[in-house]
Tab-separated table of C-alpha atoms and ligand atoms in Angstrom:
chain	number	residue	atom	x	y	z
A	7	UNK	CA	108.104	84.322	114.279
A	8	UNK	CA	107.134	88.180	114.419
A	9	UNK	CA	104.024	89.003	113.489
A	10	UNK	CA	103.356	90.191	110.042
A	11	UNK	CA	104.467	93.765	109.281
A	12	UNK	CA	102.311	96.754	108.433
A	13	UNK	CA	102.589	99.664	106.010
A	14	UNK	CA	100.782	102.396	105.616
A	15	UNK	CA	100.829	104.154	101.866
A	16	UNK	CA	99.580	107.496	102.243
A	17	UNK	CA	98.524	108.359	98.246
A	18	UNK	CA	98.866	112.651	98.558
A	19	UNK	CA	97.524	114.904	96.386
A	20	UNK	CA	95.990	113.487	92.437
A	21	UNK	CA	99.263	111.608	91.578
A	22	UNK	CA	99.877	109.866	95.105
A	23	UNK	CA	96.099	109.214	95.462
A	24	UNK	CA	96.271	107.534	91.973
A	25	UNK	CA	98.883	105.204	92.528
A	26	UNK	CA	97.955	104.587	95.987
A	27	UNK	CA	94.811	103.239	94.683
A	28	UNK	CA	96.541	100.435	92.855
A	29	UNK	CA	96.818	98.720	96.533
A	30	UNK	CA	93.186	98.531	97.205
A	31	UNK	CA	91.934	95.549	98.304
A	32	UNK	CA	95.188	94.037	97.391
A	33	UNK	CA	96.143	90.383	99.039
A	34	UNK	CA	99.944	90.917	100.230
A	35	UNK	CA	102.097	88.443	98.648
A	36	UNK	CA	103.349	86.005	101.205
A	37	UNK	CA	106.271	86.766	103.239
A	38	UNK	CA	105.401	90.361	102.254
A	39	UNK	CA	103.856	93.050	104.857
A	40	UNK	CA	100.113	94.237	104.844
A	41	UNK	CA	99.895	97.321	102.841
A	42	UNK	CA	96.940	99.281	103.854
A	43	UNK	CA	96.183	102.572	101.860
A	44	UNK	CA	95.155	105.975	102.953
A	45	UNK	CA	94.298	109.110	100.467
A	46	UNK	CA	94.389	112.239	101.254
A	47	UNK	CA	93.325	115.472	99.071
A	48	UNK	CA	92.424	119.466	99.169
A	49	UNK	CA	89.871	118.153	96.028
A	50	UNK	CA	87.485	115.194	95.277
A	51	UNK	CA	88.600	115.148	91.868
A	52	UNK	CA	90.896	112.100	92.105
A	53	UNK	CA	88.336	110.208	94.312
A	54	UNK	CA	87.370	106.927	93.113
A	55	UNK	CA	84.798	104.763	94.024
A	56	UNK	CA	86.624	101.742	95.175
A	57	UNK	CA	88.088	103.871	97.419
A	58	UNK	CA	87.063	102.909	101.411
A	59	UNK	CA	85.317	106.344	102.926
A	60	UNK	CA	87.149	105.260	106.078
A	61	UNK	CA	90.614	105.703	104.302
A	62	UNK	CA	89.909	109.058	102.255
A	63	UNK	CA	90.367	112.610	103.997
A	64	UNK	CA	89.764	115.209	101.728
A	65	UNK	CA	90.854	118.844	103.380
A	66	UNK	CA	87.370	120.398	104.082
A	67	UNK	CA	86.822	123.742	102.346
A	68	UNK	CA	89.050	123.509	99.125
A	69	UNK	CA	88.638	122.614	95.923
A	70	UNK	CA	92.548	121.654	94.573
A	71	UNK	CA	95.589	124.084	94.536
A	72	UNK	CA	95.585	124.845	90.681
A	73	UNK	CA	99.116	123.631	90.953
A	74	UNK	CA	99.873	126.379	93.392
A	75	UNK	CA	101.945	125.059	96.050
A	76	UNK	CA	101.340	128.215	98.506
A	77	UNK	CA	97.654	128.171	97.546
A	78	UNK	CA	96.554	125.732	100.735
A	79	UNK	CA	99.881	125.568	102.451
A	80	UNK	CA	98.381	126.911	106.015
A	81	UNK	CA	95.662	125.436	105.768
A	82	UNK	CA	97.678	121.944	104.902
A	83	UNK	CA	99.895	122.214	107.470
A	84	UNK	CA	96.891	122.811	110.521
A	85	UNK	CA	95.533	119.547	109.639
A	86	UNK	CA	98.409	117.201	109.448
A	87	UNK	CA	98.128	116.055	113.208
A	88	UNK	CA	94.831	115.199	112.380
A	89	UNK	CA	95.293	113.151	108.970
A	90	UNK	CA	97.702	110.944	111.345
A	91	UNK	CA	94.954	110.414	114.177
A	92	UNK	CA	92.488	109.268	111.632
A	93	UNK	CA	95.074	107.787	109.255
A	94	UNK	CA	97.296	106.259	111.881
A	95	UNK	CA	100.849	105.582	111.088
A	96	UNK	CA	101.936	101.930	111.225
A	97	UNK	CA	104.984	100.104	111.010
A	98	UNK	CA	106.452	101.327	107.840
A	99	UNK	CA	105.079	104.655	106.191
A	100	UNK	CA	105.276	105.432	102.211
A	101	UNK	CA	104.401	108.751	101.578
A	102	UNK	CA	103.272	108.497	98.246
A	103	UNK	CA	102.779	112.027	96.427
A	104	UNK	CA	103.734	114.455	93.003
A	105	UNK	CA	106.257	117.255	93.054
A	106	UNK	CA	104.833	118.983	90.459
A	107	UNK	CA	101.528	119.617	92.023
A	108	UNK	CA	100.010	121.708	94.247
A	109	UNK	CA	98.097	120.069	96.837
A	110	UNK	CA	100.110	116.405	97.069
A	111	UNK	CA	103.796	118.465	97.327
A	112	UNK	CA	102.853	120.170	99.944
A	113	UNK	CA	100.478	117.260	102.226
A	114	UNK	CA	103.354	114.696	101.353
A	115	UNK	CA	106.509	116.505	103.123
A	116	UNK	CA	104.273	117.890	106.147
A	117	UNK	CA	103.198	114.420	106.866
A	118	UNK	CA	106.472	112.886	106.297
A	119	UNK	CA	107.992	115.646	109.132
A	120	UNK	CA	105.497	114.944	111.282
A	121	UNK	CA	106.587	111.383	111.244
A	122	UNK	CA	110.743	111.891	111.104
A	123	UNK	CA	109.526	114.067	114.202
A	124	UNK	CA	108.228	111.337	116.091
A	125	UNK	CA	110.731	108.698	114.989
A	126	UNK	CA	108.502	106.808	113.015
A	127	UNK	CA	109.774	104.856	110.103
A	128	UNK	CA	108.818	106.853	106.477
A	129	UNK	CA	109.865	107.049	102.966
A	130	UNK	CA	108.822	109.289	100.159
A	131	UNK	CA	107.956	108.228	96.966
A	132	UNK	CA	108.131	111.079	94.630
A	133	UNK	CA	107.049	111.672	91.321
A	134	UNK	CA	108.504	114.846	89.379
A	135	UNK	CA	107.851	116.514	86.105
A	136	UNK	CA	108.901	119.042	83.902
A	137	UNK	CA	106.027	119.296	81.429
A	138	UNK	CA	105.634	123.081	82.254
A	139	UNK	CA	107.818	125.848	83.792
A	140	UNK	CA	105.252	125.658	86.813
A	141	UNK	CA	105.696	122.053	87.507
A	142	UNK	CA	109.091	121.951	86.589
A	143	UNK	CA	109.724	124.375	89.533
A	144	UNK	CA	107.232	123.424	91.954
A	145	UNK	CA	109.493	119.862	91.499
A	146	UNK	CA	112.874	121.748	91.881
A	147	UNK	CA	110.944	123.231	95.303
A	148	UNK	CA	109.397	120.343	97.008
A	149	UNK	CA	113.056	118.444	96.315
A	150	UNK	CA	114.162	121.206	98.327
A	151	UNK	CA	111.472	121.261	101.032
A	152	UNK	CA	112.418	117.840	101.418
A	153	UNK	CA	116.673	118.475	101.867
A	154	UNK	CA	115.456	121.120	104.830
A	155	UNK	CA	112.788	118.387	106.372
A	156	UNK	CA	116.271	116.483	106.785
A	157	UNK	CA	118.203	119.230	108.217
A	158	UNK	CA	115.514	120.185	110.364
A	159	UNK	CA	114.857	116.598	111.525
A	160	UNK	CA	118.579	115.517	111.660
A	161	UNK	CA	117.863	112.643	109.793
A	162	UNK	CA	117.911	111.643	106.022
A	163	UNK	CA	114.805	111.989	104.252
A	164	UNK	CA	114.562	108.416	101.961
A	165	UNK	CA	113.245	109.071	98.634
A	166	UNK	CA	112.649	107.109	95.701
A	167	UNK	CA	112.125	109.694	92.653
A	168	UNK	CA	110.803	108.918	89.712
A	169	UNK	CA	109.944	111.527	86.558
A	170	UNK	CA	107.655	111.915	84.335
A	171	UNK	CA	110.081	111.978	81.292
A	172	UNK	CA	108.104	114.591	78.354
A	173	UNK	CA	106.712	112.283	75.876
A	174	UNK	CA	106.619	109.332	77.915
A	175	UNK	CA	103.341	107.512	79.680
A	176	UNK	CA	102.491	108.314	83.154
A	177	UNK	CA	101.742	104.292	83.882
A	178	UNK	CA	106.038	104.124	83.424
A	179	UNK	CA	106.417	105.421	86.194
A	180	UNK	CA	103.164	104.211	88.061
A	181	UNK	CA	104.154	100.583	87.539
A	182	UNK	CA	108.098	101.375	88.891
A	183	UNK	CA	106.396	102.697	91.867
A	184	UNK	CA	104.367	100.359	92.105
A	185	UNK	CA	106.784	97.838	91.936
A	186	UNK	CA	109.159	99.769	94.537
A	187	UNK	CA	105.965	99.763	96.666
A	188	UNK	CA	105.545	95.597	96.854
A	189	UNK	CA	109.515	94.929	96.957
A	190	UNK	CA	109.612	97.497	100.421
A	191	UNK	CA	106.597	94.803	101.273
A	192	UNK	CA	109.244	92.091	101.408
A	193	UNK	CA	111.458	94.144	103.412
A	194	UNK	CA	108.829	95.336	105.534
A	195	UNK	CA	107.513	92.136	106.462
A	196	UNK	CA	109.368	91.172	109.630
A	197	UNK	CA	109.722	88.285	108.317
A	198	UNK	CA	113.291	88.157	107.634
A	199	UNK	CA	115.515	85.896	108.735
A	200	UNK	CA	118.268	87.942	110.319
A	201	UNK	CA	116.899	91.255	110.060
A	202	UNK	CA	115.328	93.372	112.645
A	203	UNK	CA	113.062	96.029	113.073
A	204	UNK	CA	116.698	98.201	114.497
A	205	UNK	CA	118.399	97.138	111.342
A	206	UNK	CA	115.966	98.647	109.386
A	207	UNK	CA	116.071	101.904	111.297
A	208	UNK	CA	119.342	102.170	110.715
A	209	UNK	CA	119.405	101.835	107.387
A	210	UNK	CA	117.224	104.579	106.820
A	211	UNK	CA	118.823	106.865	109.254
A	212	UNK	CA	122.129	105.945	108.101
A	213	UNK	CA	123.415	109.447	109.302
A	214	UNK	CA	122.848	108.279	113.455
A	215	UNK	CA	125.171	105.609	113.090
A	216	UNK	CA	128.772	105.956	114.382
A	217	UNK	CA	130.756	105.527	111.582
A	218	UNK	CA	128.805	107.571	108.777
A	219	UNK	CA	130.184	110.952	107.892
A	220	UNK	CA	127.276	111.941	105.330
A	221	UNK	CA	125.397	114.354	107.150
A	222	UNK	CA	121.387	114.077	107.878
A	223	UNK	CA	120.080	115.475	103.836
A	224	UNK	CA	117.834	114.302	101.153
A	225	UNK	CA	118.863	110.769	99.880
A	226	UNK	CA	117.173	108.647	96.963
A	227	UNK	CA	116.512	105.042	97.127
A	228	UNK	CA	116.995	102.754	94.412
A	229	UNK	CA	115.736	99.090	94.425
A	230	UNK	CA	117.885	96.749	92.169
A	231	UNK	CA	118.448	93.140	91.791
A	232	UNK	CA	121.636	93.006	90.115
A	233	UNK	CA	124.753	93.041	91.859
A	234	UNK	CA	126.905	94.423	89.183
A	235	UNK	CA	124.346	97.073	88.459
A	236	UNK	CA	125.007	98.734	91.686
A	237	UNK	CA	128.666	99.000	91.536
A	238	UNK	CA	128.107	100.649	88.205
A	239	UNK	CA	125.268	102.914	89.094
A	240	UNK	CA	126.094	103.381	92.827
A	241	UNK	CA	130.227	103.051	93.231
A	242	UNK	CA	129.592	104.993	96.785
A	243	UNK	CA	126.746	103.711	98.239
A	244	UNK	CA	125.763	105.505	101.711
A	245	UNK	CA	123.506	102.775	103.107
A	246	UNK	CA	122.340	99.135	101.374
A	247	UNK	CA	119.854	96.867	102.637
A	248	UNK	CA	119.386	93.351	100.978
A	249	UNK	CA	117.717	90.646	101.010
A	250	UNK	CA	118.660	86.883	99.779
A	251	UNK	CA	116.125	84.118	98.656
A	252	UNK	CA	118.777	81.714	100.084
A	253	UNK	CA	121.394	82.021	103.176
A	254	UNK	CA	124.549	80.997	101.276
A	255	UNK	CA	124.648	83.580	98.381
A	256	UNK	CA	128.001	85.909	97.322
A	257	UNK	CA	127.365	89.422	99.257
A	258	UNK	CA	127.622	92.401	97.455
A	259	UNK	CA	131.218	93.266	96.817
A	260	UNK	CA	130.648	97.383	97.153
A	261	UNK	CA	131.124	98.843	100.390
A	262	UNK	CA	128.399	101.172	102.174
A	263	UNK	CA	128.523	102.939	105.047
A	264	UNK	CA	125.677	101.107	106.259
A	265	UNK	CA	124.620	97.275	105.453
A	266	UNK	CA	122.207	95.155	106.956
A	267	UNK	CA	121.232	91.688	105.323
A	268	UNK	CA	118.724	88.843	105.591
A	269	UNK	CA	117.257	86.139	104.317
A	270	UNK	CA	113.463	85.938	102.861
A	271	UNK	CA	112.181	82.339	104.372
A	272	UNK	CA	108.712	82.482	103.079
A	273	UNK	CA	108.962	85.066	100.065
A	274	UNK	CA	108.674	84.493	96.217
A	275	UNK	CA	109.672	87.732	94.784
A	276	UNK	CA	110.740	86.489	91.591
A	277	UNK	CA	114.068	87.328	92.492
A	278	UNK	CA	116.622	85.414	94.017
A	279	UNK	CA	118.216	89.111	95.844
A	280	UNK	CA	116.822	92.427	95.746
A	281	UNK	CA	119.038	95.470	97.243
A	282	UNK	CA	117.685	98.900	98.821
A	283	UNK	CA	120.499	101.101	98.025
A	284	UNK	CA	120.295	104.602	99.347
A	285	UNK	CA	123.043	106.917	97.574
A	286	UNK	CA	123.388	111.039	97.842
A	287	UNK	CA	125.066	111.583	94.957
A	288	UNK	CA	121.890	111.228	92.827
A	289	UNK	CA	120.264	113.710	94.448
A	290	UNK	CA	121.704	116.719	93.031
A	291	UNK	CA	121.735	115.343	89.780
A	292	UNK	CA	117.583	115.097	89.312
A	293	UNK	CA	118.095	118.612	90.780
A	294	UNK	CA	120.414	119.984	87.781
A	295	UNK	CA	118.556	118.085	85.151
A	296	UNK	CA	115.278	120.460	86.244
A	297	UNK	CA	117.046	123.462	86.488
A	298	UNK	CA	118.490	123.047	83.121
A	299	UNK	CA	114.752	122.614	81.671
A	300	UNK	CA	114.048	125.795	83.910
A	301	UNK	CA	117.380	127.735	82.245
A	302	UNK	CA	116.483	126.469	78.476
A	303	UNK	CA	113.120	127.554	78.885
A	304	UNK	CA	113.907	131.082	80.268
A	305	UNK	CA	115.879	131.792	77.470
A	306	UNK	CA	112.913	130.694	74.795
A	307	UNK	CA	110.843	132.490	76.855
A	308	UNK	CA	112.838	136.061	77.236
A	309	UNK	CA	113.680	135.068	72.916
A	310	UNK	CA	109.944	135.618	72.307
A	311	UNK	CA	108.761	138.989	70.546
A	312	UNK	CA	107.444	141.478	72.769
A	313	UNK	CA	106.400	144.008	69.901
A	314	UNK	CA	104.067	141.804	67.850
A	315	UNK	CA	101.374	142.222	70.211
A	316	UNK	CA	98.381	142.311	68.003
A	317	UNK	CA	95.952	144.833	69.418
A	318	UNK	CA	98.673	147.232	70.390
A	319	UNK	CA	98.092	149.944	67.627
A	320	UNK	CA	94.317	149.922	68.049
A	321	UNK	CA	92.160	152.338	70.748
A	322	UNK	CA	89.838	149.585	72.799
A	323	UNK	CA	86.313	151.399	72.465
A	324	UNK	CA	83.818	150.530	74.946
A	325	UNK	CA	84.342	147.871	77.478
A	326	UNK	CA	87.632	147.004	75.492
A	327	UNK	CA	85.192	146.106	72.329
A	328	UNK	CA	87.283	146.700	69.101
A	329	UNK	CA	84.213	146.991	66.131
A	330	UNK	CA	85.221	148.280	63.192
B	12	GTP	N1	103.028	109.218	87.021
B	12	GTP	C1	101.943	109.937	87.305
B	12	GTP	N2	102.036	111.258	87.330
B	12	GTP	C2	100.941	111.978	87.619
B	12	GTP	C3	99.678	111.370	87.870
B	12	GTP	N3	98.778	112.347	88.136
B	12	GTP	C4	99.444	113.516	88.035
B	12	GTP	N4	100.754	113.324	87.738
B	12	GTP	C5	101.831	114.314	87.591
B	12	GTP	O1	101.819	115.136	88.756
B	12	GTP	C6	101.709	116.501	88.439
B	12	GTP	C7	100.859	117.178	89.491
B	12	GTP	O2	99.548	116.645	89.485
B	12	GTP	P1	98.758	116.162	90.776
B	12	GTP	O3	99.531	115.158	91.551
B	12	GTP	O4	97.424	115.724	90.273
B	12	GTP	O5	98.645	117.484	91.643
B	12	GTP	P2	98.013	117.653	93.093
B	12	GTP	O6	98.971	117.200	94.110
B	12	GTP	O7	96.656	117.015	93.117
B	12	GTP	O8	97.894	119.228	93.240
B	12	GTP	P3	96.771	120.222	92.632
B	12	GTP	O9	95.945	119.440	91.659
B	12	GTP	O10	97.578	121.325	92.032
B	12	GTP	O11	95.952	120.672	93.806
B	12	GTP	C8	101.122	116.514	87.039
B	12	GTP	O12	101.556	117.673	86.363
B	12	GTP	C9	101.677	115.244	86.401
B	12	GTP	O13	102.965	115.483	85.889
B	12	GTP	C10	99.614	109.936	87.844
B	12	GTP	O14	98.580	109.303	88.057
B	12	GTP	N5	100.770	109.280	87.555
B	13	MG	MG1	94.806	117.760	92.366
């Protein structure tokens, strides 16, 4: 049997630190890899105290990005080689981190470059919002950064997406992350009876295998469990691993470009299958739903009335003082 396989969760920026955090100290469930967490900021003011000093890097010299993704950007991107010599990389990497943001939208892609770059396995786990103009298009941007990461790698950039729907609790979409997070555990583990370390590769750079005509671009993950759920969310699957609690189950009966399957032998996940489907189409879909929050609110916002501003008739005395 292999030995046990490793992730590393880097938690970027406030969001990606925060549900990072969730895996502290955590006991993987068995057949499931070792998740070990890493958390990396331009600001302390996500910092928590269960958090191990050894796994925190906090960029020296800032103090947060107010949201502003070009804010830190330089200085980001001179210290990523050294987040991943004292955050090493391991077997599998999830780069945790908000789209919205400032700080974790920028430290998430650079790191997960850096790591396409050298080959090493990494998927992003991103969480986008709309609750402003400024987030909604600092989401709309890093989605893009990531597309060019993949053209600029020549391989897919993996992402599962999640958003923070207006109205709606933040711990929704911590807890589906968090759940994504332990069911790429069972994957992860090397434990799997039939499935190899190559398979995996493959299935998360579909785009290198002979067959696949779906160029190298940003691609969003989806774990499921149901079967028919797939072929109604995902009739053209690019790439599908799964995995089966037993060895004699029905396969799926959609067609991928890519499949690899195998068997969990020690695993409980409460599931008798789960699926890691990987589509395109998706994509460009989050994409239009922000840039039709970004349209609608252009219009309220040129609809608003200039005139009525209400010290515009009166002469500011001195120092812009208005007494009598
Ligand atoms: N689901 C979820 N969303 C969060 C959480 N924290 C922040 N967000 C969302 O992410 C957006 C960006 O916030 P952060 O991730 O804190 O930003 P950052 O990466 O630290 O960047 P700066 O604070 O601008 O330097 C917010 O507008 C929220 O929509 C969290 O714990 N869970
Ligand atoms: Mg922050």
């Amino acid at each position: 049997m292999n030995q046990l396989g490793k992730i590393r969760i880097f938690g970027c920026g406030g969001a990606g630190m925060n549900i990072a955090s969730h895996f502290i100290g955590q006991k993987s469930d068995p057949g499931a890899a070792e998740i070990f967490t890493s958390f990396i900021d331009t600001s302390r003011s996500n910092m928590r105290a269960n958090m191990p000093p050894e796994d925190l890097y906090v960029i020296p010299e800032l103090d947060g990005s107010g949201k502003i993704r070009k804010e830190n950007a330089e200085v980001i991107s001179g210290v990523i080689k050294d987040i991943l010599v004292r955050q090493a990389p391991l077997d599998t990497n999830l780069v945790i981190f908000s789209a919205g943001g400032g700080s974790g939208s920028v430290i998430g892609p650079l790191i997960l470059a850096e790591l396409l770059r050298r080959d090493i396995p990494a998927i992003a786990l991103v969480i986008g919002s709309d609750e402003s103009v400024l987030t909604a298009n600092n989401t709309l941007k890093t989605l893009e950064t990531l597309d060019n990461i993949a053209g600029e790698a020549d391989r897919p950039v993996v992402m599962v997406y999640g958003h923070n729907h207006r109205g709606q609790r933040r711990s929704v979409v911590d807890e589906d992350m968090t759940t994504t997070v332990a069911a790429l555990a069972f994957l992860a583990s090397r434990q799997n009876d039939g499935l190899d370390s190559k398979d995996l590769e493959n299935w998360l750079n579909f785009s290198n295998t002979p067959t696949c005509q779906v160029a190298p671009q940003l691609s969003l993950l989806t774990v499921m469990s149901d079967p028919a759920e797939i072929e109604d969310r995902f009739p053209c699957p690019v790439s599908i691993a799964s995995l089966y609690s037993e060895t004699d189950m029905p396969g799926l009966t959609v067609v991928s470009d890519y499949h690899c399957d195998g068997f969990m032998i020690d695993a409980n996940p409460r599931v008798d299958q789960l699926h890691f489907v990987i589509d395109v189409d998706s994509v460009s879909e989050i994409g239009n739903n922000i840039r039709d929050t970004l349209a609608r609110q252009k219009e309220v916002s040129a609809s608003r009335p200039t005139r009525n501003r209400l010290s515009k008739d009166t002469k500011p005395s001195n120092g812009g003082l208005i007494l009598d």
